[in-house]
PDB file of C-alpha atoms in Angstrom:
ATOM      1  CA  UNK A   1      50.316  40.817   7.035  1.00 82.00           C
ATOM      2  CA  UNK A   2      47.845  43.352   8.352  1.00 95.00           C
ATOM      3  CA  UNK A   3      44.532  43.732   6.576  1.00 96.00           C
ATOM      4  CA  UNK A   4      43.709  47.395   5.998  1.00 97.00           C
ATOM      5  CA  UNK A   5      40.360  47.269   4.223  1.00 98.00           C
ATOM      6  CA  UNK A   6      37.636  44.902   3.094  1.00 98.00           C
ATOM      7  CA  UNK A   7      34.344  44.811   1.251  1.00 97.00           C
ATOM      8  CA  UNK A   8      31.749  42.125   0.645  1.00 98.00           C
ATOM      9  CA  UNK A   9      28.809  41.975  -1.689  1.00 98.00           C
ATOM     10  CA  UNK A  10      26.193  39.517  -2.861  1.00 98.00           C
ATOM     11  CA  UNK A  11      24.758  39.639  -6.334  1.00 97.00           C
ATOM     12  CA  UNK A  12      22.398  37.667  -8.462  1.00 97.00           C
ATOM     13  CA  UNK A  13      24.214  35.486 -10.985  1.00 97.00           C
ATOM     14  CA  UNK A  14      23.075  37.551 -13.954  1.00 96.00           C
ATOM     15  CA  UNK A  15      25.362  38.410 -16.849  1.00 96.00           C
ATOM     16  CA  UNK A  16      24.604  42.119 -16.553  1.00 96.00           C
ATOM     17  CA  UNK A  17      26.501  42.019 -13.226  1.00 97.00           C
ATOM     18  CA  UNK A  18      29.810  41.001 -14.860  1.00 97.00           C
ATOM     19  CA  UNK A  19      30.648  44.627 -15.606  1.00 98.00           C
ATOM     20  CA  UNK A  20      29.457  45.714 -12.181  1.00 98.00           C
ATOM     21  CA  UNK A  21      31.686  43.185 -10.368  1.00 98.00           C
ATOM     22  CA  UNK A  22      34.892  44.114 -12.170  1.00 98.00           C
ATOM     23  CA  UNK A  23      34.130  47.835 -11.801  1.00 98.00           C
ATOM     24  CA  UNK A  24      33.489  47.403  -8.059  1.00 98.00           C
ATOM     25  CA  UNK A  25      36.757  45.519  -7.486  1.00 98.00           C
ATOM     26  CA  UNK A  26      38.674  48.029  -9.612  1.00 98.00           C
ATOM     27  CA  UNK A  27      37.174  50.941  -7.635  1.00 98.00           C
ATOM     28  CA  UNK A  28      38.109  49.233  -4.345  1.00 98.00           C
ATOM     29  CA  UNK A  29      41.657  48.537  -5.592  1.00 98.00           C
ATOM     30  CA  UNK A  30      42.090  52.186  -6.602  1.00 97.00           C
ATOM     31  CA  UNK A  31      42.970  53.144  -2.995  1.00 96.00           C
ATOM     32  CA  UNK A  32      46.277  51.249  -3.384  1.00 96.00           C
ATOM     33  CA  UNK A  33      47.186  53.532  -6.313  1.00 96.00           C
ATOM     34  CA  UNK A  34      47.579  50.770  -8.913  1.00 97.00           C
ATOM     35  CA  UNK A  35      48.966  51.240 -12.401  1.00 96.00           C
ATOM     36  CA  UNK A  36      46.584  51.113 -15.375  1.00 95.00           C
ATOM     37  CA  UNK A  37      48.025  47.696 -16.225  1.00 96.00           C
ATOM     38  CA  UNK A  38      47.390  46.354 -12.717  1.00 97.00           C
ATOM     39  CA  UNK A  39      43.778  47.579 -12.831  1.00 97.00           C
ATOM     40  CA  UNK A  40      43.301  46.016 -16.250  1.00 97.00           C
ATOM     41  CA  UNK A  41      44.724  42.681 -15.007  1.00 98.00           C
ATOM     42  CA  UNK A  42      42.442  42.703 -11.945  1.00 98.00           C
ATOM     43  CA  UNK A  43      39.335  43.521 -13.991  1.00 98.00           C
ATOM     44  CA  UNK A  44      40.135  40.764 -16.476  1.00 98.00           C
ATOM     45  CA  UNK A  45      40.667  38.077 -13.810  1.00 98.00           C
ATOM     46  CA  UNK A  46      37.501  39.082 -11.903  1.00 98.00           C
ATOM     47  CA  UNK A  47      35.458  39.126 -15.085  1.00 98.00           C
ATOM     48  CA  UNK A  48      36.510  35.549 -15.889  1.00 97.00           C
ATOM     49  CA  UNK A  49      35.697  34.272 -12.392  1.00 98.00           C
ATOM     50  CA  UNK A  50      32.287  35.946 -12.251  1.00 97.00           C
ATOM     51  CA  UNK A  51      31.444  34.788 -15.774  1.00 96.00           C
ATOM     52  CA  UNK A  52      32.203  31.194 -14.727  1.00 95.00           C
ATOM     53  CA  UNK A  53      29.632  31.483 -11.907  1.00 96.00           C
ATOM     54  CA  UNK A  54      27.050  32.860 -14.317  1.00 95.00           C
ATOM     55  CA  UNK A  55      27.706  30.419 -17.151  1.00 94.00           C
ATOM     56  CA  UNK A  56      28.283  27.215 -15.172  1.00 93.00           C
ATOM     57  CA  UNK A  57      27.228  27.340 -11.523  1.00 95.00           C
ATOM     58  CA  UNK A  58      23.461  27.557 -11.761  1.00 93.00           C
ATOM     59  CA  UNK A  59      22.265  25.826 -14.919  1.00 87.00           C
ATOM     60  CA  UNK A  60      18.704  25.272 -13.748  1.00 84.00           C
ATOM     61  CA  UNK A  61      18.090  27.762 -10.952  1.00 86.00           C
ATOM     62  CA  UNK A  62      18.629  31.371 -10.016  1.00 90.00           C
ATOM     63  CA  UNK A  63      21.650  31.766  -7.808  1.00 96.00           C
ATOM     64  CA  UNK A  64      23.907  34.202  -6.077  1.00 98.00           C
ATOM     65  CA  UNK A  65      27.529  35.239  -6.323  1.00 98.00           C
ATOM     66  CA  UNK A  66      29.397  36.148  -3.140  1.00 98.00           C
ATOM     67  CA  UNK A  67      32.243  38.521  -3.839  1.00 98.00           C
ATOM     68  CA  UNK A  68      34.661  39.723  -1.209  1.00 98.00           C
ATOM     69  CA  UNK A  69      37.862  41.645  -1.390  1.00 98.00           C
ATOM     70  CA  UNK A  70      40.603  42.329   1.149  1.00 98.00           C
ATOM     71  CA  UNK A  71      43.456  44.761   0.871  1.00 98.00           C
ATOM     72  CA  UNK A  72      46.629  44.221   2.909  1.00 97.00           C
ATOM     73  CA  UNK A  73      49.260  46.712   4.068  1.00 96.00           C
ATOM     74  CA  UNK A  74      51.839  45.328   1.588  1.00 95.00           C
ATOM     75  CA  UNK A  75      49.538  46.071  -1.372  1.00 96.00           C
ATOM     76  CA  UNK A  76      48.252  42.527  -1.710  1.00 97.00           C
ATOM     77  CA  UNK A  77      44.652  42.332  -2.953  1.00 98.00           C
ATOM     78  CA  UNK A  78      42.784  39.117  -2.211  1.00 98.00           C
ATOM     79  CA  UNK A  79      39.554  38.560  -4.126  1.00 98.00           C
ATOM     80  CA  UNK A  80      37.162  35.728  -3.350  1.00 98.00           C
ATOM     81  CA  UNK A  81      34.424  34.784  -5.824  1.00 98.00           C
ATOM     82  CA  UNK A  82      32.095  32.121  -4.468  1.00 98.00           C
ATOM     83  CA  UNK A  83      28.922  30.419  -5.643  1.00 98.00           C
ATOM     84  CA  UNK A  84      26.732  27.722  -4.122  1.00 97.00           C
ATOM     85  CA  UNK A  85      26.019  26.094  -7.460  1.00 97.00           C
ATOM     86  CA  UNK A  86      26.715  22.769  -9.115  1.00 96.00           C
ATOM     87  CA  UNK A  87      30.449  22.654  -8.422  1.00 96.00           C
ATOM     88  CA  UNK A  88      33.210  21.312 -10.660  1.00 94.00           C
ATOM     89  CA  UNK A  89      33.614  17.548 -11.091  1.00 93.00           C
ATOM     90  CA  UNK A  90      37.208  17.659 -12.276  1.00 92.00           C
ATOM     91  CA  UNK A  91      39.086  20.845 -11.370  1.00 93.00           C
ATOM     92  CA  UNK A  92      42.291  19.692 -13.069  1.00 92.00           C
ATOM     93  CA  UNK A  93      40.430  19.248 -16.343  1.00 91.00           C
ATOM     94  CA  UNK A  94      38.503  22.536 -15.930  1.00 91.00           C
ATOM     95  CA  UNK A  95      41.810  24.380 -15.524  1.00 90.00           C
ATOM     96  CA  UNK A  96      43.241  23.034 -18.780  1.00 88.00           C
ATOM     97  CA  UNK A  97      43.537  25.733 -21.441  1.00 87.00           C
ATOM     98  CA  UNK A  98      40.830  25.570 -24.119  1.00 82.00           C
ATOM     99  CA  UNK A  99      38.749  23.038 -22.185  1.00 80.00           C
ATOM    100  CA  UNK A 100      35.080  23.972 -22.059  1.00 83.00           C
ATOM    101  CA  UNK A 101      31.960  22.001 -21.232  1.00 80.00           C
ATOM    102  CA  UNK A 102      30.057  24.577 -23.273  1.00 78.00           C
ATOM    103  CA  UNK A 103      30.094  24.722 -27.052  1.00 72.00           C
ATOM    104  CA  UNK A 104      29.369  27.793 -29.109  1.00 75.00           C
ATOM    105  CA  UNK A 105      31.543  30.827 -28.582  1.00 81.00           C
ATOM    106  CA  UNK A 106      33.027  29.814 -25.207  1.00 82.00           C
ATOM    107  CA  UNK A 107      36.804  29.719 -25.583  1.00 84.00           C
ATOM    108  CA  UNK A 108      37.648  27.565 -22.547  1.00 88.00           C
ATOM    109  CA  UNK A 109      40.264  30.080 -21.431  1.00 92.00           C
ATOM    110  CA  UNK A 110      38.635  31.312 -18.212  1.00 94.00           C
ATOM    111  CA  UNK A 111      40.954  29.683 -15.666  1.00 95.00           C
ATOM    112  CA  UNK A 112      44.051  30.201 -17.846  1.00 95.00           C
ATOM    113  CA  UNK A 113      43.332  33.923 -18.054  1.00 97.00           C
ATOM    114  CA  UNK A 114      42.640  34.164 -14.297  1.00 97.00           C
ATOM    115  CA  UNK A 115      45.922  32.414 -13.578  1.00 97.00           C
ATOM    116  CA  UNK A 116      47.880  34.517 -16.023  1.00 97.00           C
ATOM    117  CA  UNK A 117      46.424  37.874 -14.920  1.00 98.00           C
ATOM    118  CA  UNK A 118      46.814  37.319 -11.176  1.00 98.00           C
ATOM    119  CA  UNK A 119      49.786  36.331  -9.002  1.00 98.00           C
ATOM    120  CA  UNK A 120      48.040  33.388  -7.408  1.00 98.00           C
ATOM    121  CA  UNK A 121      44.829  31.469  -8.027  1.00 97.00           C
ATOM    122  CA  UNK A 122      43.165  28.897  -5.795  1.00 97.00           C
ATOM    123  CA  UNK A 123      40.106  26.878  -6.788  1.00 97.00           C
ATOM    124  CA  UNK A 124      38.051  24.914  -4.292  1.00 97.00           C
ATOM    125  CA  UNK A 125      34.961  23.091  -5.403  1.00 97.00           C
ATOM    126  CA  UNK A 126      32.585  20.380  -4.306  1.00 97.00           C
ATOM    127  CA  UNK A 127      30.085  18.919  -6.737  1.00 96.00           C
ATOM    128  CA  UNK A 128      26.586  19.955  -5.707  1.00 95.00           C
ATOM    129  CA  UNK A 129      27.902  22.419  -3.109  1.00 97.00           C
ATOM    130  CA  UNK A 130      29.611  25.156  -5.042  1.00 97.00           C
ATOM    131  CA  UNK A 131      32.909  26.682  -6.042  1.00 98.00           C
ATOM    132  CA  UNK A 132      35.231  29.291  -4.556  1.00 98.00           C
ATOM    133  CA  UNK A 133      37.941  30.980  -6.561  1.00 98.00           C
ATOM    134  CA  UNK A 134      40.544  33.038  -4.708  1.00 98.00           C
ATOM    135  CA  UNK A 135      42.633  35.447  -6.728  1.00 98.00           C
ATOM    136  CA  UNK A 136      45.597  37.337  -5.346  1.00 98.00           C
ATOM    137  CA  UNK A 137      47.292  40.277  -6.951  1.00 98.00           C
ATOM    138  CA  UNK A 138      50.045  42.379  -5.469  1.00 97.00           C
ATOM    139  CA  UNK A 139      49.535  46.047  -6.284  1.00 97.00           C
ATOM    140  CA  UNK A 140      52.955  47.631  -6.579  1.00 94.00           C
ATOM    141  CA  UNK A 141      51.423  50.902  -7.653  1.00 83.00           C
ATOM    142  CA  UNK A 142      52.628  53.962  -9.439  1.00 70.00           C
ATOM    143  CA  UNK A 143      55.110  55.142  -6.813  1.00 65.00           C
TER     144      UNK A 143
ATOM    145  CA  UNK B   1      26.136  51.286 -31.066  1.00 65.00           C
ATOM    146  CA  UNK B   2      28.641  48.703 -29.780  1.00 88.00           C
ATOM    147  CA  UNK B   3      29.676  47.864 -33.352  1.00 96.00           C
ATOM    148  CA  UNK B   4      29.870  50.076 -36.407  1.00 97.00           C
ATOM    149  CA  UNK B   5      29.897  48.186 -39.710  1.00 97.00           C
ATOM    150  CA  UNK B   6      31.339  49.692 -42.876  1.00 97.00           C
ATOM    151  CA  UNK B   7      31.795  47.971 -46.240  1.00 96.00           C
ATOM    152  CA  UNK B   8      34.649  49.042 -48.506  1.00 95.00           C
ATOM    153  CA  UNK B   9      35.188  47.050 -51.670  1.00 95.00           C
ATOM    154  CA  UNK B  10      35.359  43.395 -50.673  1.00 96.00           C
ATOM    155  CA  UNK B  11      36.212  44.223 -47.054  1.00 97.00           C
ATOM    156  CA  UNK B  12      33.780  44.558 -44.185  1.00 97.00           C
ATOM    157  CA  UNK B  13      35.087  46.621 -41.274  1.00 97.00           C
ATOM    158  CA  UNK B  14      33.574  46.064 -37.852  1.00 98.00           C
ATOM    159  CA  UNK B  15      34.598  48.764 -35.392  1.00 98.00           C
ATOM    160  CA  UNK B  16      33.856  47.376 -31.930  1.00 98.00           C
ATOM    161  CA  UNK B  17      33.518  49.629 -28.920  1.00 97.00           C
ATOM    162  CA  UNK B  18      32.809  49.523 -25.202  1.00 97.00           C
ATOM    163  CA  UNK B  19      33.304  46.445 -23.005  1.00 97.00           C
ATOM    164  CA  UNK B  20      33.410  42.958 -24.535  1.00 98.00           C
ATOM    165  CA  UNK B  21      32.367  40.276 -22.078  1.00 97.00           C
ATOM    166  CA  UNK B  22      29.971  37.340 -21.898  1.00 96.00           C
ATOM    167  CA  UNK B  23      27.080  39.790 -21.393  1.00 96.00           C
ATOM    168  CA  UNK B  24      27.781  42.087 -24.358  1.00 97.00           C
ATOM    169  CA  UNK B  25      29.218  39.573 -26.865  1.00 96.00           C
ATOM    170  CA  UNK B  26      25.917  38.054 -28.119  1.00 96.00           C
ATOM    171  CA  UNK B  27      24.635  41.388 -29.522  1.00 96.00           C
ATOM    172  CA  UNK B  28      27.970  41.989 -31.259  1.00 97.00           C
ATOM    173  CA  UNK B  29      27.966  38.465 -32.657  1.00 97.00           C
ATOM    174  CA  UNK B  30      24.481  38.849 -34.094  1.00 97.00           C
ATOM    175  CA  UNK B  31      25.150  42.199 -35.768  1.00 97.00           C
ATOM    176  CA  UNK B  32      28.427  41.048 -37.339  1.00 98.00           C
ATOM    177  CA  UNK B  33      27.024  37.694 -38.498  1.00 97.00           C
ATOM    178  CA  UNK B  34      23.999  39.377 -40.083  1.00 97.00           C
ATOM    179  CA  UNK B  35      26.245  41.786 -41.973  1.00 97.00           C
ATOM    180  CA  UNK B  36      28.561  38.966 -43.121  1.00 97.00           C
ATOM    181  CA  UNK B  37      25.628  36.836 -44.292  1.00 97.00           C
ATOM    182  CA  UNK B  38      24.266  39.758 -46.276  1.00 96.00           C
ATOM    183  CA  UNK B  39      27.505  41.207 -47.636  1.00 95.00           C
ATOM    184  CA  UNK B  40      29.737  38.084 -47.963  1.00 96.00           C
ATOM    185  CA  UNK B  41      33.036  39.972 -47.646  1.00 97.00           C
ATOM    186  CA  UNK B  42      36.321  38.514 -48.846  1.00 97.00           C
ATOM    187  CA  UNK B  43      37.877  40.012 -45.717  1.00 97.00           C
ATOM    188  CA  UNK B  44      36.280  40.698 -42.349  1.00 97.00           C
ATOM    189  CA  UNK B  45      38.308  43.166 -40.308  1.00 97.00           C
ATOM    190  CA  UNK B  46      37.476  43.225 -36.596  1.00 98.00           C
ATOM    191  CA  UNK B  47      38.788  46.503 -35.216  1.00 97.00           C
ATOM    192  CA  UNK B  48      39.277  46.524 -31.422  1.00 97.00           C
ATOM    193  CA  UNK B  49      40.830  50.003 -31.206  1.00 97.00           C
ATOM    194  CA  UNK B  50      37.767  51.517 -29.453  1.00 97.00           C
ATOM    195  CA  UNK B  51      37.258  48.598 -27.039  1.00 97.00           C
ATOM    196  CA  UNK B  52      37.571  49.677 -23.397  1.00 97.00           C
ATOM    197  CA  UNK B  53      37.708  46.184 -21.857  1.00 98.00           C
ATOM    198  CA  UNK B  54      37.886  42.612 -23.122  1.00 98.00           C
ATOM    199  CA  UNK B  55      38.041  39.237 -21.370  1.00 97.00           C
ATOM    200  CA  UNK B  56      38.192  35.760 -22.967  1.00 96.00           C
ATOM    201  CA  UNK B  57      34.703  36.330 -24.424  1.00 96.00           C
ATOM    202  CA  UNK B  58      36.565  38.352 -27.061  1.00 96.00           C
ATOM    203  CA  UNK B  59      38.381  35.180 -28.121  1.00 96.00           C
ATOM    204  CA  UNK B  60      35.074  33.352 -28.537  1.00 95.00           C
ATOM    205  CA  UNK B  61      33.734  36.294 -30.485  1.00 96.00           C
ATOM    206  CA  UNK B  62      36.660  36.240 -32.937  1.00 96.00           C
ATOM    207  CA  UNK B  63      36.694  32.432 -33.189  1.00 94.00           C
ATOM    208  CA  UNK B  64      32.968  32.294 -33.941  1.00 95.00           C
ATOM    209  CA  UNK B  65      33.153  35.140 -36.504  1.00 96.00           C
ATOM    210  CA  UNK B  66      36.131  33.464 -38.189  1.00 96.00           C
ATOM    211  CA  UNK B  67      34.091  30.252 -38.546  1.00 95.00           C
ATOM    212  CA  UNK B  68      30.981  32.022 -39.784  1.00 96.00           C
ATOM    213  CA  UNK B  69      32.899  34.107 -42.316  1.00 96.00           C
ATOM    214  CA  UNK B  70      34.989  31.128 -43.463  1.00 96.00           C
ATOM    215  CA  UNK B  71      31.758  29.268 -44.255  1.00 95.00           C
ATOM    216  CA  UNK B  72      31.230  31.907 -46.981  1.00 94.00           C
ATOM    217  CA  UNK B  73      34.864  31.683 -48.096  1.00 95.00           C
ATOM    218  CA  UNK B  74      36.035  34.879 -46.389  1.00 96.00           C
ATOM    219  CA  UNK B  75      39.157  35.573 -44.298  1.00 96.00           C
ATOM    220  CA  UNK B  76      39.219  37.342 -40.960  1.00 96.00           C
ATOM    221  CA  UNK B  77      41.737  39.715 -39.464  1.00 96.00           C
ATOM    222  CA  UNK B  78      41.919  41.442 -36.102  1.00 97.00           C
ATOM    223  CA  UNK B  79      43.417  44.851 -35.441  1.00 96.00           C
ATOM    224  CA  UNK B  80      43.742  47.528 -32.787  1.00 97.00           C
ATOM    225  CA  UNK B  81      44.185  45.145 -29.838  1.00 96.00           C
ATOM    226  CA  UNK B  82      45.307  46.553 -26.498  1.00 95.00           C
ATOM    227  CA  UNK B  83      48.339  44.781 -24.965  1.00 94.00           C
ATOM    228  CA  UNK B  84      46.027  42.957 -22.539  1.00 95.00           C
ATOM    229  CA  UNK B  85      43.596  41.876 -25.273  1.00 96.00           C
ATOM    230  CA  UNK B  86      46.483  40.722 -27.444  1.00 95.00           C
ATOM    231  CA  UNK B  87      47.832  38.628 -24.553  1.00 95.00           C
ATOM    232  CA  UNK B  88      44.457  36.872 -24.208  1.00 96.00           C
ATOM    233  CA  UNK B  89      44.130  36.325 -27.970  1.00 95.00           C
ATOM    234  CA  UNK B  90      47.621  34.805 -28.119  1.00 93.00           C
ATOM    235  CA  UNK B  91      46.870  32.418 -25.249  1.00 92.00           C
ATOM    236  CA  UNK B  92      44.147  30.923 -27.425  1.00 91.00           C
ATOM    237  CA  UNK B  93      46.384  30.193 -30.397  1.00 89.00           C
ATOM    238  CA  UNK B  94      43.981  32.168 -32.605  1.00 90.00           C
ATOM    239  CA  UNK B  95      46.980  33.677 -34.396  1.00 87.00           C
ATOM    240  CA  UNK B  96      47.219  30.444 -36.405  1.00 88.00           C
ATOM    241  CA  UNK B  97      43.932  31.105 -38.208  1.00 88.00           C
ATOM    242  CA  UNK B  98      43.394  34.863 -37.940  1.00 91.00           C
ATOM    243  CA  UNK B  99      45.955  37.559 -38.750  1.00 89.00           C
ATOM    244  CA  UNK B 100      46.653  40.281 -36.178  1.00 91.00           C
ATOM    245  CA  UNK B 101      47.405  43.765 -37.540  1.00 89.00           C
ATOM    246  CA  UNK B 102      48.243  47.008 -35.798  1.00 84.00           C
ATOM    247  CA  UNK B 103      45.758  49.121 -37.787  1.00 81.00           C
ATOM    248  CA  UNK B 104      42.694  48.466 -39.910  1.00 75.00           C
ATOM    249  CA  UNK B 105      43.831  48.103 -43.505  1.00 66.00           C
ATOM    250  CA  UNK B 106      41.536  45.546 -45.099  1.00 52.00           C
ATOM    251  CA  UNK B 107      42.898  43.060 -47.604  1.00 48.00           C
TER     252      UNK B 107
END
């Protein structure tokens, strides 16, 4: 399917950028005339993915988040959220609902929410190299 | 103010507003916990009706406040959730320990 638009950005893995990332993706998606529910789903999934980079990827160093977004003619939005951080040892375990390596107020729902609020989720990770999460959401729109 | 706290009888109402994510949750947590520690309500009512966005950090926020309030013997309820926020809350199974209401009514 033909790609009709794309954007890429690089940000520091700082929590203040969580709101910026989801707002940027939502603003980009707006050209496909999504419903309020579709925008809300996209923002939620992006927020979870970006938060994972910030919370987990760079425990001891400053790092960057690479966010890119492609829009296809059929309304499919493909969002890639990549870090070059510590990676995930056991992706299967990380994707289990309520599993968290962090204590405190982390719910362990990140991947479950991403999966539930998008149409498709792919996770690729290599320990010590980094993690890429690809989210796909078909925007059917208001028409 | 991302959270407005009002005490009425034995109930403490916390009206949350704005976006709730991993960045904004710590300030909300601190304000609510301080008020609970001081006031020791029988019921803590977390009102999400003015929240513009929430991801799974909202679940952690409720779970943590439930625990903190329960340590003083209080119950917690959640109201005013958007359909999306309610979907996330239900994924967590929080409904087993916290009651969800449509509107703030105390208890």
